[in-house]
Short mmCIF file of C-alpha atoms and ligand atoms in Angstrom, two decimals:
data_model
loop_
_atom_site.label_atom_id
_atom_site.label_comp_id
_atom_site.label_asym_id
_atom_site.label_seq_id
_atom_site.Cartn_x
_atom_site.Cartn_y
_atom_site.Cartn_z
CA MET A 1 0.01 0.08 0.04
CA SER A 2 0.99 3.70 -0.30
CA LEU A 3 0.36 6.60 1.88
CA SER A 4 -2.55 8.73 0.88
CA GLY A 5 -0.67 11.96 1.84
CA ASP A 6 1.52 12.86 4.74
CA GLY A 7 -0.80 15.25 6.08
CA ASP A 8 -3.43 12.40 6.33
CA VAL A 9 -1.44 10.31 8.62
CA GLU A 10 -2.62 10.34 12.23
CA ILE A 11 -0.34 9.63 15.09
CA ARG A 12 -1.89 8.65 18.61
CA ARG A 13 -1.36 6.64 21.66
CA ALA A 14 -2.51 3.06 21.15
CA ARG A 15 -5.46 1.58 23.11
CA PRO A 16 -5.98 -1.96 24.24
CA ALA A 17 -8.64 -2.18 21.39
CA ASP A 18 -5.82 -1.52 18.79
CA LEU A 19 -3.90 -4.75 19.73
CA PRO A 20 -5.15 -6.99 16.82
CA ALA A 21 -4.44 -4.28 14.22
CA ILE A 22 -1.06 -3.54 15.76
CA VAL A 23 0.07 -7.23 15.96
CA LYS A 24 -1.19 -7.67 12.36
CA SER A 25 1.04 -4.76 10.99
CA ALA A 26 3.96 -5.78 13.18
CA ARG A 27 3.56 -9.40 11.79
CA ARG A 28 3.83 -8.05 8.15
CA ALA A 29 6.75 -5.59 8.85
CA LEU A 30 8.78 -7.76 11.21
CA ALA A 31 8.09 -10.96 9.40
CA TRP A 32 6.89 -12.80 12.41
CA THR A 33 6.18 -16.18 10.95
CA GLY A 34 3.03 -17.10 13.15
CA GLU A 35 5.08 -19.92 14.86
CA LEU A 36 4.19 -18.11 18.18
CA ASP A 37 0.83 -16.68 19.37
CA ASP A 38 2.02 -13.12 18.50
CA GLU A 39 -1.04 -11.55 20.19
CA ALA A 40 -0.52 -13.41 23.51
CA LEU A 41 3.11 -12.52 23.54
CA PHE A 42 2.60 -8.97 22.72
CA HIS A 43 0.11 -8.62 25.50
CA TRP A 44 2.28 -10.34 28.01
CA LYS A 45 5.27 -8.25 26.91
CA HIS A 46 3.54 -4.86 26.91
CA TYR A 47 0.67 -5.05 29.25
CA GLU A 48 1.96 -7.52 32.08
CA ASN A 49 5.28 -6.15 32.66
CA PRO A 50 5.80 -5.34 36.46
CA PHE A 51 7.79 -2.24 35.51
CA GLY A 52 4.67 -0.80 33.91
CA GLU A 53 2.45 -0.86 30.86
CA SER A 54 4.30 -0.10 27.64
CA PRO A 55 3.63 3.48 26.11
CA ILE A 56 2.90 2.53 22.54
CA TRP A 57 2.11 4.86 19.55
CA ILE A 58 0.61 4.21 16.18
CA ALA A 59 0.24 5.89 12.85
CA LEU A 60 -3.04 5.49 11.02
CA ASP A 61 -3.75 6.06 7.41
CA ARG A 62 -7.49 6.03 6.50
CA ASP A 63 -7.88 4.13 9.78
CA GLN A 64 -5.28 1.53 8.92
CA VAL A 65 -2.54 0.86 11.32
CA ILE A 66 0.69 1.62 9.12
CA GLY A 67 3.14 2.18 11.88
CA VAL A 68 3.86 0.92 15.37
CA ARG A 69 6.26 2.17 17.94
CA ALA A 70 6.42 0.62 21.47
CA PHE A 71 8.70 1.07 24.42
CA LEU A 72 9.04 -1.34 27.11
CA HIS A 73 9.54 0.02 30.70
CA TRP A 74 12.73 -1.13 32.29
CA LYS A 75 14.01 -0.05 35.70
CA LEU A 76 17.93 0.15 36.07
CA ARG A 77 19.92 0.30 39.32
CA GLN A 78 23.28 1.78 39.87
CA ASP A 79 24.43 1.29 43.47
CA THR A 80 21.31 2.54 45.26
CA THR A 81 19.98 4.94 42.68
CA ILE A 82 17.12 3.78 40.39
CA VAL A 83 17.14 4.99 36.77
CA SER A 84 13.83 5.00 35.14
CA ALA A 85 14.39 3.71 31.48
CA VAL A 86 12.61 2.30 28.57
CA ARG A 87 13.70 -0.16 26.03
CA ALA A 88 12.87 0.94 22.29
CA VAL A 89 11.40 -2.39 21.04
CA ASP A 90 8.88 -3.38 18.42
CA THR A 91 8.99 -0.74 15.85
CA ALA A 92 7.46 -1.36 12.48
CA THR A 93 6.31 0.62 9.42
CA LEU A 94 4.32 -1.39 6.88
CA PRO A 95 6.09 -2.24 3.61
CA GLY A 96 4.99 0.26 1.02
CA THR A 97 4.77 3.13 3.43
CA GLN A 98 8.48 3.03 4.61
CA ARG A 99 10.91 5.76 3.89
CA ARG A 100 8.27 8.39 4.58
CA GLY A 101 9.21 9.54 7.95
CA VAL A 102 6.58 7.37 9.83
CA PHE A 103 9.09 5.73 12.39
CA THR A 104 10.85 9.02 12.69
CA ARG A 105 7.51 10.93 13.56
CA LEU A 106 6.49 8.21 15.86
CA THR A 107 9.60 8.05 17.75
CA LEU A 108 10.41 11.71 18.05
CA GLY A 109 6.85 12.47 18.95
CA ALA A 110 7.13 10.08 22.01
CA LEU A 111 10.21 11.34 23.48
CA PRO A 112 8.92 14.36 25.11
CA GLU A 113 5.93 12.48 26.43
CA LEU A 114 8.21 9.88 27.96
CA ALA A 115 10.43 12.50 29.50
CA ALA A 116 7.34 14.17 30.93
CA GLU A 117 6.29 10.83 32.40
CA GLY A 118 9.73 10.73 34.22
CA VAL A 119 11.65 8.37 31.89
CA GLN A 120 15.32 9.24 32.07
CA LEU A 121 16.84 7.22 29.22
CA VAL A 122 16.01 5.02 26.23
CA PHE A 123 18.15 2.18 25.29
CA ASN A 124 18.07 -0.61 22.63
CA THR A 125 20.02 -2.95 20.44
CA PRO A 126 18.73 -1.81 16.97
CA ASN A 127 19.08 -3.87 13.75
CA ALA A 128 20.82 -2.73 10.72
CA ARG A 129 17.44 -1.32 9.27
CA SER A 130 16.59 0.92 12.18
CA LEU A 131 20.04 1.97 13.33
CA PRO A 132 20.54 4.75 10.81
CA GLY A 133 17.05 6.16 11.76
CA TYR A 134 18.11 6.18 15.55
CA LEU A 135 21.40 7.88 14.98
CA LYS A 136 19.67 10.57 13.00
CA MET A 137 17.52 11.05 15.97
CA ASP A 138 20.48 11.66 18.13
CA TRP A 139 20.81 8.22 19.77
CA THR A 140 24.35 7.46 20.82
CA GLU A 141 26.45 4.32 19.92
CA VAL A 142 27.44 3.13 23.30
CA GLY A 143 29.38 0.05 21.83
CA ARG A 144 29.16 -3.67 21.40
CA LEU A 145 28.20 -5.53 24.49
CA GLN A 146 30.60 -8.31 25.34
CA ALA A 147 29.31 -11.72 24.69
CA ARG A 148 31.04 -14.95 25.66
CA VAL A 149 30.61 -18.41 24.06
CA ARG A 150 31.60 -21.81 25.38
CA ILE A 151 31.68 -24.75 22.81
CA ALA A 152 29.60 -27.46 24.32
CA ARG A 153 30.81 -30.41 22.32
CA VAL A 154 33.69 -30.71 19.82
CA ARG A 155 31.52 -32.59 17.12
CA SER A 156 29.39 -29.42 16.90
CA ALA A 157 32.29 -27.37 15.39
CA PHE A 158 31.04 -27.56 11.87
CA SER A 159 27.41 -26.49 12.77
CA ILE A 160 28.86 -23.62 14.85
CA MET A 161 30.34 -22.21 11.72
CA THR A 162 26.89 -21.83 10.17
CA ALA A 163 25.62 -19.90 13.31
CA ARG A 164 26.41 -16.51 11.82
CA GLN A 165 22.68 -15.69 11.28
CA PRO A 166 19.81 -14.58 13.34
CA ALA A 167 18.58 -17.03 15.82
CA SER A 168 15.07 -18.58 15.60
CA ARG A 169 12.47 -16.56 17.53
CA SER A 170 10.88 -19.69 19.26
CA SER A 171 12.74 -22.02 21.58
CA ILE A 172 13.41 -25.71 21.11
CA GLU A 173 11.53 -27.86 23.61
CA THR A 174 13.67 -29.56 26.40
CA ASP A 175 13.02 -31.30 29.48
CA VAL A 176 16.57 -30.51 30.89
CA GLY A 177 16.22 -28.44 34.17
CA GLU A 178 12.55 -27.33 35.06
CA PRO A 179 10.23 -24.64 33.41
CA ALA A 180 11.32 -21.23 34.58
CA ALA A 181 7.62 -20.41 35.62
CA ALA A 182 7.65 -23.14 38.29
CA ALA A 183 11.05 -22.60 39.59
CA LEU A 184 10.70 -18.87 39.76
CA ASP A 185 7.33 -19.12 41.62
CA GLU A 186 9.38 -19.71 44.76
CA ARG A 187 9.15 -16.05 45.30
CA HIS A 188 10.71 -15.57 48.82
CA ALA A 189 13.72 -17.91 48.15
CA VAL A 190 14.46 -15.97 44.86
CA ASP A 191 14.29 -12.73 46.74
CA ARG A 192 16.64 -14.03 49.47
CA LEU A 193 19.07 -15.02 46.81
CA LEU A 194 18.82 -11.58 45.14
CA GLY A 195 19.30 -9.98 48.44
CA SER A 196 22.58 -11.77 49.01
CA LEU A 197 24.31 -10.56 45.82
CA PRO A 198 26.98 -7.98 46.16
CA ASP A 199 26.15 -4.43 45.48
CA ARG A 200 26.90 -3.45 41.88
CA THR A 201 28.39 -0.12 40.71
CA ASP A 202 27.44 -0.54 37.07
CA LEU A 203 23.93 -0.19 35.72
CA VAL A 204 21.96 -3.44 36.04
CA THR A 205 18.06 -4.31 35.78
CA ALA A 206 16.48 -3.68 39.08
CA VAL A 207 15.15 -7.26 39.34
CA ASP A 208 13.22 -8.82 41.90
CA SER A 209 11.18 -12.15 41.93
CA ALA A 210 8.16 -10.55 40.37
CA VAL A 211 10.31 -9.31 37.52
CA LEU A 212 12.10 -12.60 36.91
CA ALA A 213 8.77 -14.50 37.05
CA TRP A 214 7.29 -12.24 34.49
CA ARG A 215 10.36 -11.96 32.21
CA TYR A 216 11.02 -15.68 31.98
CA GLY A 217 7.67 -17.21 32.93
CA HIS A 218 5.55 -17.20 29.64
CA PRO A 219 5.16 -20.78 28.67
CA GLN A 220 5.46 -20.08 24.91
CA LEU A 221 9.07 -18.96 25.35
CA ARG A 222 10.09 -22.17 27.19
CA TYR A 223 12.82 -20.77 29.42
CA ARG A 224 14.17 -23.38 31.70
CA VAL A 225 15.89 -23.13 35.01
CA MET A 226 19.00 -25.08 35.93
CA ARG A 227 19.33 -25.40 39.75
CA LEU A 228 22.72 -25.75 41.52
CA GLY A 229 21.28 -27.45 44.65
CA THR A 230 17.86 -28.54 45.84
CA SER A 231 16.68 -24.98 46.83
CA ILE A 232 16.39 -22.37 44.32
CA GLU A 233 18.31 -20.15 46.87
CA ASP A 234 21.43 -22.21 46.24
CA GLY A 235 21.71 -20.60 42.91
CA PHE A 236 20.42 -21.12 39.30
CA ALA A 237 20.75 -20.24 35.60
CA ILE A 238 17.98 -19.34 33.21
CA PHE A 239 18.35 -20.44 29.62
CA ARG A 240 16.72 -21.54 26.49
CA LEU A 241 17.51 -23.51 23.43
CA ARG A 242 17.09 -22.05 19.82
CA ARG A 243 18.19 -22.90 16.54
CA ARG A 244 20.90 -20.69 14.86
CA GLY A 245 21.81 -22.12 11.23
CA HIS A 246 22.56 -25.80 11.84
CA ALA A 247 23.64 -25.17 15.52
CA ILE A 248 21.73 -25.30 18.73
CA GLU A 249 22.42 -22.26 20.83
CA ALA A 250 21.93 -22.36 24.67
CA ALA A 251 20.93 -18.61 25.28
CA VAL A 252 22.04 -18.19 29.02
CA CYS A 253 20.00 -15.20 29.97
CA ASP A 254 20.98 -14.89 33.69
CA VAL A 255 23.13 -16.87 36.27
CA LEU A 256 22.43 -16.01 39.83
CA THR A 257 24.51 -17.65 42.55
CA PRO A 258 24.97 -16.70 46.15
CA GLU A 259 27.40 -13.80 46.27
CA SER A 260 27.95 -14.16 42.56
CA ASP A 261 30.31 -17.09 43.05
CA PRO A 262 32.47 -17.83 39.95
CA VAL A 263 32.84 -21.43 40.85
CA ALA A 264 29.13 -22.00 41.02
CA THR A 265 28.65 -20.07 37.88
CA ARG A 266 31.08 -22.41 36.15
CA ARG A 267 29.32 -25.43 37.47
CA LEU A 268 25.96 -24.29 36.13
CA LEU A 269 27.33 -23.42 32.65
CA ARG A 270 28.96 -26.90 32.56
CA ARG A 271 25.74 -28.66 33.54
CA ILE A 272 23.81 -26.85 30.78
CA ALA A 273 26.57 -27.77 28.25
CA ARG A 274 26.57 -31.31 29.23
CA SER A 275 22.87 -32.08 29.79
CA THR A 276 21.43 -30.28 26.70
CA GLU A 277 22.01 -31.09 23.10
CA ALA A 278 23.31 -27.35 22.72
CA SER A 279 26.29 -26.92 20.27
CA TYR A 280 27.38 -23.96 22.26
CA LEU A 281 26.54 -21.53 25.16
CA LEU A 282 26.13 -17.84 24.68
CA TRP A 283 25.77 -15.24 27.44
CA LEU A 284 26.87 -11.74 28.13
CA ALA A 285 29.59 -11.01 30.73
CA ARG A 286 32.34 -8.55 31.21
CA THR A 287 34.33 -10.96 33.33
CA ARG A 288 37.16 -13.06 31.59
CA ARG A 289 36.53 -16.03 33.87
CA HIS A 290 34.48 -18.27 31.62
CA GLY A 291 34.20 -18.82 27.80
CA LEU A 292 35.69 -17.09 24.85
CA PRO A 293 34.93 -13.40 24.10
CA ILE A 294 32.93 -12.45 21.00
CA ALA A 295 31.37 -9.14 19.92
CA GLY A 296 27.66 -8.95 21.07
CA PRO A 297 25.00 -6.71 19.77
CA LEU A 298 25.55 -2.90 19.56
CA LEU A 299 23.96 -1.09 22.36
CA THR A 300 22.62 2.36 21.75
CA CYS A 301 21.11 5.02 24.04
CA ARG A 302 19.29 8.42 24.05
CA ARG A 303 19.16 10.23 27.36
CA LEU A 304 15.98 12.26 28.07
CA ASP A 305 17.19 14.08 31.35
CA GLY A 306 20.11 15.90 30.06
CA GLN A 307 22.69 13.54 31.74
CA PRO A 308 25.57 12.02 29.89
CA VAL A 309 25.13 8.61 28.16
CA PRO A 310 26.85 5.93 30.47
CA ALA A 311 30.05 4.54 28.84
CA LEU A 312 30.08 0.84 27.68
CA GLY A 313 31.81 -0.24 30.86
CA ASP A 314 29.13 1.14 32.95
CA TRP A 315 26.47 -1.10 31.73
CA GLY A 316 26.10 -4.68 33.38
CA PHE A 317 23.36 -6.24 31.24
CA VAL A 318 22.72 -9.93 31.07
CA LEU A 319 21.52 -11.54 27.89
CA GLY A 320 17.98 -11.66 29.15
CA ASP A 321 17.97 -7.69 29.38
CA ILE A 322 18.48 -7.24 25.70
CA GLU A 323 17.28 -10.44 24.08
CA LEU A 324 14.46 -9.54 21.55
CA LEU A 325 11.16 -11.39 21.93
C1 LIG B 1 13.00 0.25 10.38
C2 LIG B 1 11.80 0.89 10.05
C3 LIG B 1 10.79 0.82 11.33
C4 LIG B 1 11.79 2.30 9.55
O1 LIG B 1 10.60 2.78 9.32
P1 LIG B 1 10.35 4.16 8.21
O2 LIG B 1 9.05 4.71 8.57
O3 LIG B 1 10.60 3.67 6.85
O4 LIG B 1 11.58 4.97 8.82
P2 LIG B 1 11.69 6.55 8.49
O5 LIG B 1 11.09 6.86 7.11
O6 LIG B 1 11.33 7.39 9.54
O7 LIG B 1 13.34 6.55 8.20
C5 LIG B 1 14.16 7.34 8.96
C6 LIG B 1 15.56 7.06 8.58
O8 LIG B 1 16.01 5.82 8.84
C7 LIG B 1 16.97 5.34 7.92
N1 LIG B 1 16.27 4.23 7.11
C8 LIG B 1 15.01 3.68 7.24
N2 LIG B 1 14.93 2.61 6.51
C9 LIG B 1 16.08 2.24 6.10
C10 LIG B 1 16.62 1.18 5.10
N3 LIG B 1 15.79 0.27 4.68
N4 LIG B 1 17.88 1.16 4.91
C11 LIG B 1 18.70 2.33 5.29
N5 LIG B 1 18.31 3.23 6.18
C12 LIG B 1 16.98 3.22 6.44
C13 LIG B 1 17.16 6.44 6.93
O9 LIG B 1 18.27 7.22 7.39
C14 LIG B 1 15.87 7.26 7.15
O10 LIG B 1 16.00 8.62 6.75
P3 LIG B 1 15.84 9.13 5.24
O11 LIG B 1 14.62 8.44 4.67
O12 LIG B 1 15.74 10.54 5.46
O13 LIG B 1 17.07 8.69 4.72
C15 LIG B 1 11.11 -0.05 8.89
O14 LIG B 1 11.98 -0.19 7.92
C16 LIG B 1 10.55 -1.48 9.18
O15 LIG B 1 9.50 -1.57 9.70
N6 LIG B 1 11.38 -2.37 9.10
C17 LIG B 1 11.11 -3.80 9.42
C18 LIG B 1 10.93 -3.99 10.97
C19 LIG B 1 12.21 -3.71 11.69
O16 LIG B 1 13.28 -4.05 11.34
N7 LIG B 1 12.09 -2.85 12.76
C20 LIG B 1 13.31 -2.49 13.63
C21 LIG B 1 13.52 -3.61 14.61
S1 LIG B 1 12.33 -3.84 15.83
#
């Protein structure tokens, strides 16, 4: 389709009733293949997030949704300071109406409203199509997050060479570990473990048991928890298996061990490598302790409160903080 005329495009905040139309256009522009229940996932992601309901803007042409722009509320913590952030996720302009400024209008129009609502910064890991647009809108390239890989089995070496392509959106079913929803339901024990972690001076997600239960609990995403001991409080890793080329990737989204013990972390990584059919494990970490370093996704940021953009070394993200769903 083509735009009827730039003056006819209406931009407004989305309402829950717009959800089916939003998902329909996102499906076309983002090439969601229908392997997952997109509407249920969109609802979970944007309306059930404990950090808050997502602010979403849409562009309409003759009552048809031609552009979508969603921000996911995300709370960060640095020492004891909370930073109110949003992740710029799910943005799509329908094919046929692209390169006409819809994404730019949706995004730039949202920023003053987000700032007025107390959001201090926007961050994301844009793809090659959206990055040039963000840079034009004054986003800063923070740098590539450091990812680490660990080859799980030597015979996977060939398949790993084919893994230089996007991972599948859906996860491979596995009965290793246990469903994340069940394990993370032990809220008090999870909170006690989180309370034992050393204070961090870098920017990390302000997680508590409710945030973890939401983030990893949706059954369609098939996140699994690998425990270290019998109690969840002894430490655990959250992971999922997905296909990348001919390889099976174990995406290790977070590892939480009492006092962030590196020996316990190594044990959990080894356990995932040995008990799943993964070709390799992938996670984000700045420490040199485990695995081999590889360049991770490019992190970009736009401050809304006039403060400087934190340098790459100031961000302490885990894979689950930036994984696209
Ligand atoms: C990325 C996307 C949302 C951009 O939407 P859009 O409405 O066409 O964007 P705009 O017209 O506002 O473009 C703004 C700038 O972005 C850049 N840009 C947009 N599309 C581009 C492309 N295909 N290649 C290179 N640069 C591009 C250009 O710099 C452009 O400015 P210009 O037209 O003045 O040169 C759209 O291409 C899309 O829906 N892609 C598929 C979904 C996707 O990848 N979403 C992003 C990840 S969630």
